[in-house]
Coordinates of C-alpha atoms and ligand atoms in Angstrom, one line a residue:
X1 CA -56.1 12.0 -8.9
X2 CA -56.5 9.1 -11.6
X3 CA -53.1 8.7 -13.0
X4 CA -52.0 9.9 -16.5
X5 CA -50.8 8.0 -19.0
X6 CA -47.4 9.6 -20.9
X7 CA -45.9 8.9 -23.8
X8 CA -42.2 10.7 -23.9
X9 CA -40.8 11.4 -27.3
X10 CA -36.8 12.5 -26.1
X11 CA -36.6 9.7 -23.3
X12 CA -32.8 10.1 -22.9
X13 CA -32.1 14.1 -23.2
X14 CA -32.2 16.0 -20.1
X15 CA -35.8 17.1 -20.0
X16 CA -36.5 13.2 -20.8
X17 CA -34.2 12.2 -18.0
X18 CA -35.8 14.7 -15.5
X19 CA -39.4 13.3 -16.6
X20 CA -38.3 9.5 -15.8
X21 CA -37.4 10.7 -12.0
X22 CA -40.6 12.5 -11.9
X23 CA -42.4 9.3 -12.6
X24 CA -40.4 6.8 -10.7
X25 CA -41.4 9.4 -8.0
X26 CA -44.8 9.5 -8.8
X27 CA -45.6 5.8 -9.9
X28 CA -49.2 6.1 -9.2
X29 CA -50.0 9.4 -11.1
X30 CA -47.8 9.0 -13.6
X31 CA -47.5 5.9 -16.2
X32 CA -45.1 6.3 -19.2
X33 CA -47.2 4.4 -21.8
X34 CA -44.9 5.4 -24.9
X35 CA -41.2 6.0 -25.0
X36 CA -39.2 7.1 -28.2
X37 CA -35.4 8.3 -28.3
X38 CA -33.3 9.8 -31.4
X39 CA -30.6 7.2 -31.2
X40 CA -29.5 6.8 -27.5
X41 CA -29.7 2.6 -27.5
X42 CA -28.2 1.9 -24.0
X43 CA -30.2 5.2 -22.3
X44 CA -33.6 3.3 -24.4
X45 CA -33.0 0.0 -22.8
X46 CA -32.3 1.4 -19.3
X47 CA -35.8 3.4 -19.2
X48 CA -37.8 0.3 -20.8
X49 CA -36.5 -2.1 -18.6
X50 CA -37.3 0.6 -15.3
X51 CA -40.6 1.8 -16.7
X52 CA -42.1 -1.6 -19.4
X53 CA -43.8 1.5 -21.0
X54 CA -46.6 -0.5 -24.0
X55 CA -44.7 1.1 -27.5
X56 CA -41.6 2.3 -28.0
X57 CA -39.7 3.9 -31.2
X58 CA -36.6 5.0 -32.2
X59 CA -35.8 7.8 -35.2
X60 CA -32.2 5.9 -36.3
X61 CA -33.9 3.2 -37.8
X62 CA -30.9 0.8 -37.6
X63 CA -30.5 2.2 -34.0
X64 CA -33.8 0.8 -34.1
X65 CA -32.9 -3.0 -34.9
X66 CA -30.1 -2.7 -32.2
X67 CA -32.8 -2.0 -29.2
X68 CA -35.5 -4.4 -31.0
X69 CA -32.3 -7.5 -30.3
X70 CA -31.9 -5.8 -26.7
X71 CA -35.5 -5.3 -25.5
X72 CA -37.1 -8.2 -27.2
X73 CA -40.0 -5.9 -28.5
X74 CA -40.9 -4.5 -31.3
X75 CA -39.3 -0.8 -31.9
X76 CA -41.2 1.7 -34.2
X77 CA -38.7 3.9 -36.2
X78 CA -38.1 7.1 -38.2
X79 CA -41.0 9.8 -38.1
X80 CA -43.8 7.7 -38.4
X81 CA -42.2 6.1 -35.4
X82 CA -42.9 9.0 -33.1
X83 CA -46.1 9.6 -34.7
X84 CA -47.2 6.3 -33.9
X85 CA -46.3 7.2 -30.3
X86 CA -48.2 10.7 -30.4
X87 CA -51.2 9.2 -31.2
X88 CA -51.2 5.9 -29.0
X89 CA -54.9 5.1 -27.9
X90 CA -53.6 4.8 -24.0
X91 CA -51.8 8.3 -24.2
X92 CA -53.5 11.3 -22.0
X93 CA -50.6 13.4 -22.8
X94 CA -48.0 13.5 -24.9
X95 CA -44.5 15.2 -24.0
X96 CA -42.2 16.1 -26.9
X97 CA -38.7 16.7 -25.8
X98 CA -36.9 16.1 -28.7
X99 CA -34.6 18.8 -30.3
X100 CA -35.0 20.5 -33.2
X101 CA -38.1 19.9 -36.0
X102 CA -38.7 16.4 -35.4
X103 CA -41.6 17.2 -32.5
X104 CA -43.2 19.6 -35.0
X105 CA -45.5 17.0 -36.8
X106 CA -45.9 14.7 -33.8
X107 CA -47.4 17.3 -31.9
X108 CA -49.5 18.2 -34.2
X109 CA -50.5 14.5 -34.7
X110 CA -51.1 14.2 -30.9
X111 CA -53.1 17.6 -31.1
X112 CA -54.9 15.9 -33.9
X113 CA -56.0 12.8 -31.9
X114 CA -57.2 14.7 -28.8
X115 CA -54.3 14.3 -26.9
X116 CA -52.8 17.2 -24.5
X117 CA -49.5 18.2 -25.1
X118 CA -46.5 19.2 -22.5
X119 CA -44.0 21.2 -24.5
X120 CA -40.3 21.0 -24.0
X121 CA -38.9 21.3 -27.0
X122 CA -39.0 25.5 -28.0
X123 CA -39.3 24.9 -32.0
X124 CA -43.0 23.5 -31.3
X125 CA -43.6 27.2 -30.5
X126 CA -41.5 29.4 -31.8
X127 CA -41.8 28.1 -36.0
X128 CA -45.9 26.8 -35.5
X129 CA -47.1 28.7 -32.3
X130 CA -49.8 30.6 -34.3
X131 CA -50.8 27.0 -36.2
X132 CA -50.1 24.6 -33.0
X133 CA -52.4 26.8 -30.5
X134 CA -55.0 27.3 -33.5
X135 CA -55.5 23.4 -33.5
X136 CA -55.2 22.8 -30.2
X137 CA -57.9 25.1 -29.8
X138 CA -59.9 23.6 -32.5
X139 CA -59.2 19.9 -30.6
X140 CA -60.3 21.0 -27.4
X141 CA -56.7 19.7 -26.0
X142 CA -54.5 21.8 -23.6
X143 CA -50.8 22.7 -24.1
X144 CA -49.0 22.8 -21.1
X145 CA -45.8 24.0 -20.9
X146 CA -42.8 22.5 -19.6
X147 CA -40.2 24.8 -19.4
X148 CA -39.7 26.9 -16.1
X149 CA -40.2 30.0 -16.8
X150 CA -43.2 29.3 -19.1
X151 CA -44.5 26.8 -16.5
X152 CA -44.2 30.0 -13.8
X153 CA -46.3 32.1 -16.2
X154 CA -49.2 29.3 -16.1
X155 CA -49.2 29.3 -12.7
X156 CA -49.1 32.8 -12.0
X157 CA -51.6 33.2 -14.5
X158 CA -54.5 30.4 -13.8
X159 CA -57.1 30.8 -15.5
X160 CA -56.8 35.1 -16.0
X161 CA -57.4 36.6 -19.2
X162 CA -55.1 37.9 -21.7
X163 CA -56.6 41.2 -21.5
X164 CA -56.3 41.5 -17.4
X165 CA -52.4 41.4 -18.3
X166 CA -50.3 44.5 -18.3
X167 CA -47.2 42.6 -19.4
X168 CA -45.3 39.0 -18.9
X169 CA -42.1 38.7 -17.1
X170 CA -39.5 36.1 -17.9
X171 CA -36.7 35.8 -16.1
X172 CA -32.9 35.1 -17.5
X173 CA -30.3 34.0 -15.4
X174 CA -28.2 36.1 -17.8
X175 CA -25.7 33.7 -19.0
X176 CA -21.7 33.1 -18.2
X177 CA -21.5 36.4 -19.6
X178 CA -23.4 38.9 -18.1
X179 CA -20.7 41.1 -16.4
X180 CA -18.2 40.6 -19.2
X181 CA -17.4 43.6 -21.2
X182 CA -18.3 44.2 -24.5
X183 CA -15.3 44.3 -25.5
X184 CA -14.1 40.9 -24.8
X185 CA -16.8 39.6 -26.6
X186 CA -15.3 38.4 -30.1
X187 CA -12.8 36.8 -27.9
X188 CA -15.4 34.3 -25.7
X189 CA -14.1 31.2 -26.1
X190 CA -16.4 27.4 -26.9
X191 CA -15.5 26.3 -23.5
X192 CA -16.1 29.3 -21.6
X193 CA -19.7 29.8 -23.3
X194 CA -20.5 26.0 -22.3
X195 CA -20.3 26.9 -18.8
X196 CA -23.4 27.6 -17.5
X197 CA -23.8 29.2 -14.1
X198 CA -26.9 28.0 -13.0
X199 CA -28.4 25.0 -14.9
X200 CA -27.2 21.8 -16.1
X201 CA -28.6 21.5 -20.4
X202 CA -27.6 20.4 -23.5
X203 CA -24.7 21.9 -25.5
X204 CA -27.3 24.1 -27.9
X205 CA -29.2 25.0 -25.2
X206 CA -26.2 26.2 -22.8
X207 CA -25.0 28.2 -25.7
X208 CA -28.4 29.9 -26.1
X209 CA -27.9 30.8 -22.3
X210 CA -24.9 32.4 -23.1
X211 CA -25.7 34.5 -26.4
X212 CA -29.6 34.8 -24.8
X213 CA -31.0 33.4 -27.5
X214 CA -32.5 30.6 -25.6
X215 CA -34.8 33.9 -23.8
X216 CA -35.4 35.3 -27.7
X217 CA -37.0 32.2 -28.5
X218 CA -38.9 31.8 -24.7
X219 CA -40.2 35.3 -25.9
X220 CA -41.9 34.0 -28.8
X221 CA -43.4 30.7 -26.9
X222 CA -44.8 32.9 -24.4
X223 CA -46.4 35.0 -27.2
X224 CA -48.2 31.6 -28.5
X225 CA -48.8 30.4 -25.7
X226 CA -50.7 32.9 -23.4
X227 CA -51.7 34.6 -26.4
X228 CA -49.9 37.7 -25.4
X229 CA -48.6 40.1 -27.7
X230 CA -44.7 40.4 -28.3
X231 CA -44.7 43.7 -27.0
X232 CA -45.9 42.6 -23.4
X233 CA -43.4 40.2 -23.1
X234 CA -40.4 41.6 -21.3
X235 CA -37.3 39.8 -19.6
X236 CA -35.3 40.7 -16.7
X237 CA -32.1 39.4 -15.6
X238 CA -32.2 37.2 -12.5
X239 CA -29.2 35.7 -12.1
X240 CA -30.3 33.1 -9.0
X241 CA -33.1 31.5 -11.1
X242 CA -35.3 31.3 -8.5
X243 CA -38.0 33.1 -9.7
X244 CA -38.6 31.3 -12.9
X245 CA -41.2 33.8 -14.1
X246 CA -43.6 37.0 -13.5
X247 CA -47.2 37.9 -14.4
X248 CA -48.1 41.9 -14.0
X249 CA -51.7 42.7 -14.4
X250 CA -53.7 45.9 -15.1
X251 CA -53.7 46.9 -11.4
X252 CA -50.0 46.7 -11.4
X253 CA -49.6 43.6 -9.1
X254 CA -47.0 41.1 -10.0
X255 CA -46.8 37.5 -9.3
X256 CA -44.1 35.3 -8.9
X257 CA -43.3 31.5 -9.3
X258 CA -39.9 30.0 -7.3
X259 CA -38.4 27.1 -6.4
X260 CA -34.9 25.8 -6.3
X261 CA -33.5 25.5 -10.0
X262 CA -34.7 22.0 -10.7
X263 CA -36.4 21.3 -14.2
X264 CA -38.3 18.2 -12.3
X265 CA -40.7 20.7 -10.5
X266 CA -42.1 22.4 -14.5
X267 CA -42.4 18.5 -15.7
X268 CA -43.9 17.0 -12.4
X269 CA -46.6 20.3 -13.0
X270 CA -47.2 19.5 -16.5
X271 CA -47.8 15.8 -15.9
X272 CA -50.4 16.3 -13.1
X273 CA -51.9 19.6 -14.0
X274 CA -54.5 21.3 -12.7
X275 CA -53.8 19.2 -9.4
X276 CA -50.5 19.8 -7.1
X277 CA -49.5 16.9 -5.4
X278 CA -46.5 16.1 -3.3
X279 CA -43.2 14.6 -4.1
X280 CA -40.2 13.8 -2.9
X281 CA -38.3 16.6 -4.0
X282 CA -36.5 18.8 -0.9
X283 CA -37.6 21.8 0.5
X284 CA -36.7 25.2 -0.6
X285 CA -34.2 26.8 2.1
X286 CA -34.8 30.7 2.0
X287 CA -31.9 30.9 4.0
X288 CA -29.7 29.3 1.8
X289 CA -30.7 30.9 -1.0
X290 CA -30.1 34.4 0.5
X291 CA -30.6 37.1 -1.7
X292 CA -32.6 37.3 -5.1
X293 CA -31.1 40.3 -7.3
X294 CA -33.1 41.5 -10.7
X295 CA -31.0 43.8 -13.4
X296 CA -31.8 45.0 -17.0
X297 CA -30.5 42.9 -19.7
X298 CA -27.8 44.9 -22.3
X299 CA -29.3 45.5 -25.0
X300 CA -26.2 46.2 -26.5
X301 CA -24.2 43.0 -25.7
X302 CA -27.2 40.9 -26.1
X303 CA -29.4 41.8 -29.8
X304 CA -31.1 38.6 -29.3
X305 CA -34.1 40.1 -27.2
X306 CA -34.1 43.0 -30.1
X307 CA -33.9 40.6 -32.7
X308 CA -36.5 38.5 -31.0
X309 CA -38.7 40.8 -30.7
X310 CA -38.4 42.1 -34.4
X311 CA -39.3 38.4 -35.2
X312 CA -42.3 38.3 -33.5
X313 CA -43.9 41.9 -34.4
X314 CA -43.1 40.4 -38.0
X315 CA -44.6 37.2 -36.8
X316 CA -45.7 34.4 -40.4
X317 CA -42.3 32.2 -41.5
X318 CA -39.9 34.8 -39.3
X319 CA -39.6 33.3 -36.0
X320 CA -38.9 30.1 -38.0
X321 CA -36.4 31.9 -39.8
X322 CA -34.4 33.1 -36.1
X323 CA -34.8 30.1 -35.0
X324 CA -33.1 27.9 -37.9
X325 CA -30.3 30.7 -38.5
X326 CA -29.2 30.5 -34.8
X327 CA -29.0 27.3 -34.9
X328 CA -27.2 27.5 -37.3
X329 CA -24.9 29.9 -36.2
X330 CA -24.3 27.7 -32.6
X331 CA -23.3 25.2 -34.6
X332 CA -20.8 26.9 -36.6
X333 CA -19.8 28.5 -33.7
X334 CA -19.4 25.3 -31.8
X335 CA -17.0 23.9 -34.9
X336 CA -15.2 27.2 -34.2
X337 CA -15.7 28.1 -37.8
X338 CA -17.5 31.6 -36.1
X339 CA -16.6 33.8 -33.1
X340 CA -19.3 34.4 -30.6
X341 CA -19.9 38.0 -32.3
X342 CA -20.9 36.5 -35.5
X343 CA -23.8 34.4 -34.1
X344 CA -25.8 37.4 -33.6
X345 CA -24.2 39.1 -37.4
X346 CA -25.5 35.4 -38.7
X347 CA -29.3 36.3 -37.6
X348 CA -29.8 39.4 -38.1
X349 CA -28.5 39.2 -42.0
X350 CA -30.7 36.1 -42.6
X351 CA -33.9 37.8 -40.8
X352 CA -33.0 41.1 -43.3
X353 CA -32.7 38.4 -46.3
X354 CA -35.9 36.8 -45.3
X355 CA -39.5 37.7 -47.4
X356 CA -42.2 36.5 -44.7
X357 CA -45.2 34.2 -45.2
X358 CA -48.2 35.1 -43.2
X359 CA -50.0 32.5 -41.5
X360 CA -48.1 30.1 -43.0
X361 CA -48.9 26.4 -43.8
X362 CA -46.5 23.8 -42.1
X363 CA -44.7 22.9 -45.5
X364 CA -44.0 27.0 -46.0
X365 CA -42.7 26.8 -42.1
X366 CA -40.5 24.0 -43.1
X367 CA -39.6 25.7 -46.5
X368 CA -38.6 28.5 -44.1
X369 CA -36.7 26.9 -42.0
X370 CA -34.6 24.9 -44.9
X371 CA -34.1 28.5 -46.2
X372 CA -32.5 30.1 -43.1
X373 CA -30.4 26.8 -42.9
X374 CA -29.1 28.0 -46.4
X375 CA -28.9 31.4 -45.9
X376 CA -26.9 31.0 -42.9
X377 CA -24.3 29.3 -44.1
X378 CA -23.9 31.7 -46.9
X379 CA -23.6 34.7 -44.5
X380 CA -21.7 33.3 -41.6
Ligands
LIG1 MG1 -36.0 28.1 -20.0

């Protein structure tokens, strides 16, 4: 395989982290040409000095100045900064792994220049799935999907049609919270929802475990993604994660994708896709892992898969709109202005306040998303 060049936009967050031991274990396959970070300095200089990637950038542009006095290179900053990056004449592929609505218009830039694009970061998909795949398609680039249970869904899926598909399959591990009564609900505590049984994430993210929010907005990728209707996407509770993901097809057969819980086998997939190559990772121990258990998620204690799903039937600015009022909503929640109840109260009254664009532009997704923000905060 001739190696890829990468360009990593989120070098120092946990999918950034995993992708630098993917390519310090694959140093012939995999080159990081382009590296840009949010704000970490002392994560930056670590990576540049390990990996001498060609450009780097940084959002914070006085973070910026700080690595430039480090590094002793120049250090691109703010937006234009990552787009820069995204569109980097060296890049093959372009990973964006940064939080929130900053990857939105350096994807789109990557798309732009004929560059794939591994997603990581769930806002790429969920607020500009319908415009993202439509010019990826247009660009003749590929976007390869870096999350697990996404990633499974590739694999199980190579190359099939949409139409061969009875329905999609993601798996949950269901969250700190899945045998907890309802009724102790409003009185789940920050702490206890930023335990997460079994993976290791980012605060957002770990709360999104916990509320399953995280799987409301996997739904929604997936939709984009495999160009699969919200309606055959289902999600089963699986609380081992060890099957990161199902396929079912007409004929009613099902596959599977497993491995040990370990975010570096989705990224090392992404990066040298279509091939398979070894690594160094260990083996899976059947053994070990003992028993794999599947249950029905509670509809009841969980709305986000309802409220998900409502988002996508309505599909235009509303998955933009779930997406922005949760996050709001974690946040509050986080600052223990909310209980854990109201995150799901917090969505559901922005979605009802909500008048949806169709086949929006991405200045009426971003209008969206500045609305929910609003909105939000009024009804939390
Ligand atoms: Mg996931």
């Amino acid at each position: 395989m001739k190696p890829k060049n990468i360009v990593l936009l989120g070098t120092t967050g946990s999918i950034g982290v995993s992708t630098q031991k993917v390519a310090a274990d694959l140093p012939h396959l995999v080159k990081i040409v382009g590296m840009a970070s949010r704000e970490s300095v002392d994560g930056m200089e670590q990576a540049i000095r390990q990996f001498k990637p060609l450009k780097v950038a940084m959002t914070n542009p006085s973070k910026a100045k700080e690595l430039e006095a480090r590094v002793k290179m120049s250090v691109a900053s703010g937006e234009r900064g990552l787009v820069e990056l995204a569109t980097m004449p060296e890049a093959d592929i372009v990973l964006v792994a940064i939080v929130g609505t900053a990857g939105l218009e350096p994807a789109l830039a990557a798309i732009r220049a004929g560059k794939d694009i591994a997603v990581a970061s769930k806002e790429i998909l969920v607020m500009a799935g319908e415009m993202v795949m439509g010019e990826a398609k247009k660009h003749g680039v590929k976007v390869l999907p870096v999350d697990s249970e996404h990633s499974a869904i590739f694999q199980c899926l190579e190359g099939r049609q949409p139409a061969e598909v009875k329905r999609l399959i993601l798996t949950a591990s269901g969250g700190p919270f899945r045998q907890k009564p309802r009724e102790e609900f409003a009185h789940i505590t920050v702490a206890q929802a930023l335990k997460h049984p079994s993976w290791n994430m980012g605060q957002k993210i770990t709360i999104d475990s916990a509320t399953l929010f995280n799987k409301g907005l996997e739904m929604i990728e997936a939709r984009w993604l495999f160009d699969i209707e919200i309606d055959r996407v289902d999600v089963v509770v699986h609380p081992q994660s060890v099957v990161h993901s199902m396929v079912e097809f007409l004929d009613g057969s099902i596959l599977a994708q497993l491995s040990v819980p370990d975010m570096r086998y989705p990224i090392q997939y992404a990066l040298t896709w279509p091939k398979r190559v070894p690594n160094s990772m260990p083996p899976t121990d059947f053994a070990k892992i003992s028993q794999l258990t599947f249950e029905n998620p509670d509809p009841v204690k969980f709305p986000s898969l309802r409220l998900a799903r409502e988002a996508g039937r309505a599909g235009g600015t509303m998955p933009a709109v779930f997406n922005a009022a949760n996050e709001v909503a974690v946040a509050r929640f986080v600052d223990g202005q909310i209980g854990f109840l109201q995150i799901f109260e917090t969505v559901e009254r922005t979605m009802n306040a909500h008048r949806v664009v169709a086949h929006p532009s991405l200045d009426a997704i971003l209008a969206a998303d500045l609305w929910a923000r609003k909105e939000a905060e009024r009804v939390a």
